[in-house]
XYZ file of C-alpha atoms in Angstrom:
568
model
C -26.071 -94.375 12.191
C -22.983 -96.158 11.500
C -22.955 -97.959 14.771
C -26.938 -98.397 14.569
C -27.155 -96.283 17.886
C -29.192 -93.375 16.736
C -32.819 -93.377 17.446
C -35.419 -93.988 14.849
C -35.884 -90.448 13.860
C -35.048 -87.979 11.249
C -32.272 -85.773 13.126
C -32.342 -82.166 11.724
C -29.165 -80.085 11.955
C -29.497 -76.542 10.890
C -25.870 -75.184 9.594
C -26.008 -71.439 8.154
C -24.828 -71.322 5.015
C -21.052 -70.931 4.623
C -20.146 -72.632 7.927
C -18.813 -75.860 6.144
C -21.780 -78.213 5.891
C -20.465 -79.911 2.711
C -16.943 -79.881 3.862
C -17.992 -81.656 7.036
C -19.984 -84.329 5.085
C -16.956 -85.025 2.605
C -14.596 -85.624 5.699
C -17.078 -87.620 7.611
C -17.346 -89.870 4.521
C -13.622 -90.127 4.404
C -13.300 -91.021 7.987
C -15.979 -93.404 7.695
C -14.447 -95.354 4.809
C -10.944 -95.320 6.542
C -12.175 -96.340 9.857
C -10.967 -99.958 10.882
C -13.779 -99.948 13.036
C -16.638 -99.523 10.526
C -15.404 -101.763 7.724
C -18.046 -102.350 5.396
C -20.201 -99.601 6.768
C -21.820 -97.792 3.823
C -23.794 -94.400 3.162
C -25.916 -92.862 0.911
C -26.391 -89.087 0.280
C -29.413 -87.593 -1.127
C -28.990 -84.367 -3.167
C -31.788 -81.959 -3.899
C -30.148 -81.130 -7.460
C -28.482 -82.942 -10.079
C -25.822 -80.353 -10.629
C -24.380 -80.873 -7.131
C -23.903 -84.624 -8.220
C -20.629 -83.994 -10.142
C -19.315 -81.730 -7.542
C -19.651 -83.996 -4.590
C -17.945 -86.974 -6.553
C -15.035 -84.946 -7.169
C -14.878 -83.923 -3.722
C -14.466 -87.465 -2.677
C -12.401 -88.644 -5.210
C -10.236 -85.587 -4.137
C -9.547 -87.540 -0.878
C -8.782 -90.639 -2.454
C -11.893 -92.455 -2.190
C -12.082 -92.840 -6.045
C -12.938 -96.861 -5.639
C -15.607 -96.195 -3.002
C -17.980 -93.844 -4.668
C -20.817 -94.652 -7.022
C -23.709 -92.467 -8.286
C -27.251 -93.454 -8.917
C -29.448 -90.491 -11.026
C -30.986 -92.545 -13.599
C -30.102 -92.789 -17.512
C -32.518 -90.373 -18.370
C -30.415 -87.870 -15.881
C -27.174 -89.018 -17.701
C -25.895 -91.264 -15.146
C -23.388 -92.160 -17.904
C -21.629 -88.952 -17.905
C -20.942 -89.435 -14.089
C -19.652 -92.781 -14.640
C -16.988 -91.320 -16.855
C -15.539 -89.830 -13.634
C -14.248 -93.210 -12.678
C -17.196 -94.019 -10.290
C -18.121 -97.662 -9.407
C -20.898 -99.523 -9.767
C -23.732 -98.136 -7.453
C -24.308 -101.560 -5.578
C -20.360 -101.967 -4.919
C -19.799 -98.425 -3.826
C -19.725 -97.988 0.102
C -20.756 -94.295 -0.746
C -23.687 -93.627 -2.876
C -24.556 -90.329 -4.403
C -27.735 -89.917 -5.446
C -30.701 -87.488 -5.700
C -33.941 -87.054 -3.624
C -36.116 -87.402 -6.807
C -34.736 -90.913 -7.347
C -35.479 -91.844 -3.687
C -39.221 -90.777 -4.457
C -39.390 -92.712 -7.594
C -37.924 -95.798 -6.737
C -39.545 -95.785 -3.253
C -42.966 -95.047 -4.249
C -45.076 -97.623 -2.407
C -42.284 -99.422 -1.273
C -40.211 -99.571 1.933
C -36.647 -98.247 1.827
C -35.277 -101.613 3.042
C -36.848 -103.337 -0.024
C -35.711 -101.092 -2.703
C -32.740 -102.844 -4.034
C -31.212 -99.738 -6.141
C -29.973 -98.361 -2.875
C -28.324 -101.444 -1.249
C -24.746 -102.159 -0.622
C -24.069 -105.718 -0.875
C -27.488 -106.826 -0.692
C -28.704 -104.902 2.354
C -29.767 -101.294 2.927
C -27.136 -98.726 3.789
C -27.384 -97.307 7.291
C -25.647 -94.271 6.906
C -28.234 -91.736 5.340
C -27.701 -88.084 4.791
C -30.203 -85.951 3.441
C -28.796 -82.609 1.897
C -31.136 -79.342 2.289
C -35.126 -79.070 2.317
C -37.075 -82.035 3.596
C -40.523 -82.688 3.609
C -42.473 -85.773 4.186
C -44.159 -85.695 1.009
C -45.675 -83.233 -1.358
C -48.772 -81.077 -1.281
C -51.084 -80.582 -4.132
C -54.370 -79.100 -5.121
C -56.659 -78.645 -8.034
C -59.282 -76.077 -8.707
C -62.160 -75.950 -10.813
C -60.855 -73.513 -13.282
C -57.910 -76.016 -13.154
C -60.345 -78.790 -14.558
C -61.745 -76.136 -16.958
C -58.458 -75.566 -18.548
C -58.190 -79.175 -19.254
C -61.231 -79.282 -21.284
C -59.976 -78.720 -24.893
C -56.995 -80.651 -24.750
C -58.737 -83.569 -23.315
C -61.423 -83.461 -25.969
C -58.578 -83.327 -28.532
C -57.484 -86.680 -27.222
C -60.774 -88.181 -26.010
C -64.331 -87.219 -25.914
C -65.060 -89.358 -22.765
C -62.109 -87.933 -21.153
C -63.422 -84.219 -21.584
C -66.945 -85.326 -20.190
C -65.500 -86.889 -17.224
C -63.276 -83.687 -16.464
C -66.465 -81.642 -17.060
C -68.668 -83.868 -14.635
C -65.761 -83.743 -11.932
C -66.052 -79.837 -12.150
C -69.653 -79.607 -11.754
C -69.283 -81.992 -8.675
C -66.637 -79.670 -7.171
C -68.280 -76.638 -7.670
C -71.215 -78.111 -5.722
C -69.184 -79.993 -3.005
C -69.186 -78.965 0.611
C -66.265 -77.107 1.851
C -64.213 -78.756 4.370
C -65.489 -82.350 3.632
C -63.723 -84.962 1.364
C -64.381 -85.336 -2.198
C -64.146 -88.578 -3.545
C -62.538 -88.419 -7.126
C -64.024 -91.566 -8.831
C -62.542 -92.986 -12.096
C -63.340 -91.409 -15.269
C -66.580 -92.493 -16.522
C -66.473 -94.450 -19.910
C -62.809 -94.629 -19.820
C -60.437 -97.313 -18.163
C -58.049 -96.144 -15.627
C -55.172 -97.029 -17.749
C -56.756 -94.732 -20.878
C -57.438 -91.986 -18.359
C -53.949 -92.053 -17.158
C -52.460 -92.293 -20.644
C -54.564 -89.249 -21.951
C -53.708 -87.064 -18.981
C -49.856 -88.131 -19.090
C -49.840 -87.007 -22.866
C -51.197 -83.388 -21.883
C -48.740 -83.237 -18.855
C -45.942 -83.752 -21.335
C -47.234 -81.840 -24.200
C -44.856 -78.782 -24.778
C -47.427 -76.966 -26.985
C -49.866 -76.592 -23.648
C -49.294 -73.869 -21.455
C -47.684 -74.689 -18.218
C -50.670 -74.559 -15.953
C -52.390 -77.063 -18.030
C -49.753 -79.517 -17.874
C -49.817 -79.055 -14.300
C -53.333 -79.720 -14.167
C -52.746 -82.711 -15.979
C -50.392 -84.102 -13.716
C -52.428 -83.416 -10.535
C -55.494 -84.880 -11.949
C -53.490 -88.064 -12.722
C -52.374 -88.069 -9.095
C -55.695 -87.478 -7.211
C -57.718 -89.985 -9.369
C -59.489 -92.506 -6.923
C -58.561 -90.463 -3.933
C -60.594 -87.910 -1.645
C -58.967 -84.681 -1.189
C -60.631 -81.909 1.153
C -62.375 -79.097 -0.176
C -61.496 -75.505 0.329
C -62.385 -72.146 -0.684
C -59.439 -70.749 -3.032
C -58.589 -67.538 -0.979
C -57.293 -65.986 -4.255
C -60.155 -66.266 -6.166
C -63.643 -65.738 -4.682
C -66.104 -68.368 -5.281
C -63.665 -71.085 -6.916
C -63.271 -74.324 -4.871
C -60.192 -76.388 -4.687
C -59.183 -80.204 -4.009
C -56.418 -79.752 -1.382
C -54.353 -82.728 -0.351
C -50.708 -84.177 0.508
C -49.145 -87.526 -0.714
C -46.362 -89.055 1.836
C -43.445 -89.888 -0.751
C -40.694 -90.830 1.874
C -40.839 -94.410 3.015
C -41.393 -94.655 6.872
C -38.336 -96.818 7.236
C -35.930 -94.226 5.814
C -35.085 -92.942 9.215
C -33.035 -92.911 11.026
C -31.257 -90.112 8.713
C -29.751 -86.891 9.278
C -31.019 -84.082 7.651
C -28.680 -80.973 6.847
C -30.851 -77.677 5.947
C -29.425 -74.281 6.847
C -33.116 -73.266 6.819
C -34.077 -75.599 9.491
C -33.831 -73.026 12.104
C -36.458 -70.754 10.463
C -38.893 -73.210 8.630
C -41.916 -73.852 10.857
C -42.557 -77.137 8.733
C -39.826 -78.995 10.888
C -41.419 -78.006 14.187
C -44.948 -79.303 12.871
C -43.135 -82.357 11.850
C -41.553 -82.885 15.313
C -44.482 -81.843 17.319
C -47.303 -83.707 15.092
C -45.730 -86.495 13.470
C -43.018 -87.293 15.828
C -40.870 -88.617 13.650
C -38.193 -85.626 13.629
C -35.882 -84.313 16.121
C -34.568 -80.620 15.759
C -31.162 -80.302 17.234
C -29.545 -77.174 18.141
C -28.837 -74.750 15.296
C -25.507 -73.498 14.130
C -26.074 -69.546 13.620
C -23.508 -66.915 12.399
C -23.320 -63.328 13.785
C -24.757 -61.165 10.992
C -23.434 -58.021 12.394
C -21.696 -57.017 9.107
C -24.956 -57.202 7.047
C -26.883 -54.178 6.162
C -30.351 -54.554 5.246
C -32.464 -51.869 3.594
C -36.108 -52.567 3.244
C -38.100 -50.655 0.377
C -41.628 -50.778 1.462
C -43.695 -51.296 -1.535
C -45.207 -54.590 -3.340
C -42.592 -57.059 -4.276
C -44.941 -59.742 -5.565
C -44.651 -60.815 -9.435
C -47.727 -59.137 -9.920
C -46.927 -55.944 -8.328
C -43.549 -55.918 -10.948
C -46.138 -56.776 -13.874
C -48.397 -53.861 -12.943
C -45.738 -51.173 -12.408
C -46.385 -49.201 -15.620
C -44.131 -46.471 -14.690
C -41.417 -48.814 -13.788
C -40.817 -47.179 -10.445
C -39.211 -50.549 -9.343
C -36.713 -50.840 -11.657
C -35.442 -47.365 -11.669
C -35.266 -47.463 -7.866
C -32.983 -50.682 -8.242
C -31.070 -48.693 -10.854
C -30.606 -45.619 -8.920
C -29.210 -47.454 -5.941
C -27.097 -49.378 -8.233
C -25.398 -46.244 -9.418
C -24.282 -45.037 -6.245
C -21.808 -47.825 -6.506
C -21.002 -48.030 -10.035
C -17.886 -49.694 -9.745
C -18.991 -52.455 -7.845
C -20.623 -55.873 -8.504
C -24.029 -56.422 -8.008
C -26.464 -59.537 -7.683
C -29.902 -59.015 -8.400
C -32.380 -61.546 -7.718
C -35.919 -61.439 -9.748
C -39.064 -62.843 -10.526
C -38.797 -65.391 -13.371
C -39.377 -63.805 -16.617
C -42.835 -64.184 -17.865
C -43.534 -65.572 -21.494
C -43.767 -62.908 -24.219
C -42.964 -60.335 -21.680
C -39.614 -57.936 -21.804
C -36.711 -59.931 -19.751
C -35.862 -58.040 -16.257
C -32.528 -57.489 -17.249
C -33.519 -55.609 -20.388
C -35.911 -53.422 -18.256
C -33.156 -52.589 -16.237
C -30.900 -51.588 -19.057
C -33.211 -48.820 -19.805
C -31.943 -47.085 -16.652
C -28.120 -48.030 -16.511
C -25.313 -47.794 -18.794
C -23.888 -51.034 -20.653
C -20.721 -50.675 -18.529
C -22.416 -50.484 -15.326
C -24.883 -53.238 -16.172
C -21.804 -55.731 -16.923
C -21.189 -55.469 -13.321
C -24.693 -56.847 -12.439
C -25.225 -60.367 -12.088
C -28.893 -61.866 -12.186
C -30.814 -64.842 -10.632
C -34.437 -65.532 -10.797
C -36.690 -67.137 -7.957
C -36.562 -70.837 -8.270
C -32.928 -70.559 -9.046
C -31.756 -68.817 -6.092
C -30.144 -71.588 -4.063
C -27.164 -73.676 -4.274
C -24.763 -71.830 -6.072
C -21.484 -70.181 -4.766
C -20.566 -68.228 -7.780
C -21.693 -64.865 -6.529
C -20.343 -65.291 -3.076
C -17.634 -62.467 -3.524
C -20.296 -59.957 -4.225
C -21.015 -57.447 -1.448
C -24.184 -55.763 -2.910
C -27.444 -57.766 -3.371
C -30.766 -56.839 -4.300
C -34.035 -58.946 -3.487
C -36.431 -57.554 -6.455
C -39.227 -58.479 -4.539
C -39.913 -61.831 -2.701
C -41.018 -65.109 -3.599
C -45.048 -65.898 -2.469
C -46.504 -69.096 -2.951
C -50.722 -69.204 -3.460
C -52.123 -69.347 -0.210
C -53.412 -73.116 -1.063
C -49.695 -74.216 -0.852
C -49.082 -72.882 2.683
C -52.150 -74.506 3.619
C -51.307 -77.790 1.961
C -47.748 -77.460 3.208
C -48.832 -77.113 6.910
C -51.046 -80.053 6.589
C -48.430 -82.374 5.162
C -46.153 -81.379 7.810
C -48.324 -81.922 10.552
C -49.733 -85.013 9.061
C -53.434 -83.742 9.189
C -56.220 -86.249 7.685
C -59.758 -86.481 7.539
C -61.498 -83.362 8.058
C -59.023 -81.916 10.794
C -58.827 -78.309 10.565
C -55.789 -76.170 10.207
C -55.758 -73.274 12.959
C -55.072 -69.794 10.799
C -52.072 -69.179 13.052
C -50.388 -72.059 12.373
C -50.885 -71.351 8.556
C -49.395 -68.022 8.964
C -46.202 -69.090 10.804
C -45.471 -71.631 8.084
C -45.860 -68.489 5.585
C -43.394 -66.950 7.317
C -41.058 -69.499 7.641
C -41.229 -70.198 3.906
C -40.594 -66.126 3.448
C -37.557 -66.499 5.890
C -36.321 -69.765 4.045
C -36.640 -67.969 0.682
C -34.878 -64.945 1.839
C -31.938 -66.748 3.752
C -31.159 -69.058 0.475
C -31.231 -65.868 -1.481
C -29.158 -63.582 0.186
C -26.786 -66.215 1.217
C -25.768 -66.406 -2.248
C -23.799 -63.242 -1.853
C -20.995 -62.237 0.275
C -22.901 -62.679 3.625
C -22.552 -66.260 2.794
C -18.903 -66.284 4.033
C -17.584 -66.384 7.605
C -14.587 -64.900 9.517
C -12.536 -66.346 12.261
C -15.042 -65.041 14.732
C -18.095 -66.360 13.342
C -19.232 -63.222 11.675
C -20.617 -63.029 8.085
C -18.646 -60.948 5.511
C -19.771 -57.427 4.926
C -22.681 -57.235 2.504
C -25.366 -54.714 1.731
C -28.970 -56.185 0.912
C -31.586 -54.301 -0.380
C -35.009 -55.939 -0.090
C -38.235 -54.997 -1.997
C -41.251 -55.898 0.220
C -44.436 -54.108 1.564
C -45.399 -53.638 5.152
C -48.254 -55.946 4.750
C -46.163 -59.205 3.888
C -44.456 -58.559 7.308
C -41.305 -59.345 5.848
C -39.307 -56.723 7.501
C -39.985 -57.844 10.950
C -38.627 -61.365 10.255
C -35.305 -59.890 9.152
C -33.767 -59.502 12.695
C -34.482 -63.025 13.857
C -33.498 -64.471 10.539
C -29.946 -62.547 10.565
C -29.154 -62.254 14.218
C -27.112 -59.277 14.683
C -27.845 -57.269 11.212
C -29.054 -53.703 10.675
C -32.410 -53.417 9.124
C -33.470 -49.746 7.988
C -35.521 -48.278 5.349
C -34.524 -48.059 1.859
C -35.545 -45.204 0.028
C -34.509 -44.931 -3.609
C -36.573 -41.767 -3.735
C -36.553 -39.929 -0.778
C -39.574 -38.247 0.437
C -39.898 -34.782 0.603
C -40.165 -33.279 4.207
C -43.508 -32.502 5.336
C -44.032 -28.985 6.634
C -44.204 -30.431 10.210
C -41.164 -32.432 9.567
C -39.315 -29.567 8.083
C -39.849 -27.398 11.157
C -38.645 -30.003 13.679
C -35.445 -30.471 11.395
C -34.921 -26.802 10.808
C -34.715 -26.325 14.703
C -32.468 -29.572 15.282
C -30.011 -28.140 12.571
C -30.003 -24.762 14.238
C -29.223 -26.479 17.752
C -26.294 -28.767 16.041
C -24.663 -25.512 14.466
C -24.980 -23.121 17.540
C -25.599 -25.105 20.599
C -23.973 -28.624 19.902
C -21.945 -28.767 23.055
C -24.866 -28.162 25.440
C -27.215 -30.905 23.987
C -26.480 -34.497 24.709
C -30.074 -35.445 24.637
C -33.007 -33.588 23.151
C -36.373 -34.568 24.375
C -39.406 -34.597 22.009
C -41.305 -32.981 24.768
C -38.880 -30.007 24.607
C -39.365 -29.890 20.697
C -43.045 -29.972 20.781
C -43.408 -27.197 23.248
C -40.743 -25.039 21.424
C -42.481 -25.630 18.066
C -46.130 -25.173 19.861
C -47.234 -28.608 18.923
C -50.292 -28.646 20.975
C -51.389 -32.307 20.131
C -48.710 -35.036 21.400
C -50.597 -37.652 19.087
C -50.455 -35.571 16.159
C -46.701 -34.733 16.521
C -46.081 -38.608 16.703
C -48.145 -39.339 13.354
C -47.032 -36.128 11.464
C -43.171 -36.284 12.334
C -42.273 -39.152 14.411
C -43.711 -41.881 12.352
C -42.662 -40.070 8.985
C -39.610 -42.094 7.134
C -38.439 -38.897 5.820
C -37.805 -37.774 9.584
C -36.113 -41.207 10.441
C -33.831 -40.588 7.303
C -33.103 -37.023 8.273
C -32.184 -37.864 11.875
C -29.908 -40.816 10.506
C -28.335 -38.218 8.227
C -27.325 -36.152 11.049
C -26.155 -39.026 13.412
C -29.016 -39.207 15.855
C -31.403 -41.733 17.001
C -34.454 -42.037 18.927
C -33.465 -43.052 22.710
C -34.781 -42.531 26.060
C -33.034 -40.745 28.867
C -33.958 -39.520 32.434
C -35.277 -35.708 32.363
C -36.311 -33.714 35.385
C -36.749 -37.301 37.202
C -38.453 -38.884 34.612
C -37.808 -41.262 31.833
C -38.249 -39.156 28.327
C -37.923 -40.067 24.777
C -35.943 -37.928 22.318
C -32.588 -37.880 20.168
C -29.323 -38.466 20.845
C -25.910 -39.030 19.009
C -25.507 -42.518 17.725
C -21.693 -42.075 18.363
C -20.658 -40.001 21.572
C -17.584 -37.905 21.506
C -14.350 -39.504 22.412
C -14.303 -37.492 25.586
C -17.715 -39.551 26.733
C -16.177 -42.687 25.674
C -13.121 -42.201 28.055
C -15.441 -42.198 31.069
């Protein structure tokens, strides 16, 4: 970029959390400013969060770049407080720190090259760095129920607006699925009047959050032609689904640094379908020091809300109580209005002393902070699920689909899985797993994840964290069934009386000894039981294969062989 030799694409580099992304950018900018060969070359860094701005400024000023760093976040965001750090005026700064939100606001409908707010000495900055998640725009949707929620607040402002919203609702309910629906101007209102009234609802703090969101979305889809879909969560309800590009097409070439780049399928869609992005090789850590336990029950927000027996909170508390003197990080769903806060619910099962060593973050605030990187125990109290329409819209946005292009269900599924992995990677890497040793391994960490088998999350973890150990997390161990108990009793007898004679215990031998006639029934009632898996693990055994009587058989063997065996 600095020498205008980079192809006109967005270039994605995926570096795992903790490997030094921020440090790399800091020193690159330092070298750029000091280089005699790049005199006058300027750069802009787009950050995802306002709270990162001050830290980046101080990092660069710590390298002696005080006279070369400027900030542009807007007066409403408190730009003046950053000016007090000694930043130079934006158009005079060779390095400009800004936010991604400022880019989309200032470049709406305009080319980047024509947006002077980001210029250096009257010209666009050639070095462009995007920090964290990148999408070429944003998806949006509006259902007939969303429109209904606007009727009362709309009528309070304008009877004509309420009538127009109600008419649009009727049109949507009668619309053909998978066809475009043109949202015409509000009848009886000028475009300016409708926009002003909807804006008033969107910023009215007395309105429910979903009503404010509906007002914002209706403002955005006016005069557009979104695609009509069925809402998968609400049978019979129809939604208008579309996306808008918010990133100027001439922003490339640009470097994108996103730790989740290797797991989010949206980037692969941009590369394959839009053709404006190149995915470069990822830098991945060795996660062999990470142990993950998965509790196979529902982890969605509604699952917690409907848990009248507080089973999930009790299970988390019981797990924390096994290491009461250690620090813990719990990442949970955002507290609902007028509901008991998550921390208070956990307080019912933990002493104040133990609770004082537990830190809390909620989904949505689970990335970007290193304040908990010393904590070796982390609980994901459920995982963050988005409505199905969001995955559909996000996939269409990434692929650049238009008009009546259909999205294959498999594409939506891999996008959904990628978003799950993105959230889990960012969440777990708030804890000690973020760290890395001299050999490229993460620091030791124990993670506990609540996720149902139906979510498929447990199967994603080994690829997301290469080298990690994934096992069942059972806060309330299952009682052994009679069949499992018979098998374990026999194994215990062997270990006590004939351990020297057995280095491998075939399942076929166990079946014969205990008179199991049906192989399939043995597999179902013994081998597939979680209590059996837990019992053999406690005894240092694992399922393995070995050659017995000239054929390969499955059975049990010791996880750690004797020293004599290792010596050979």
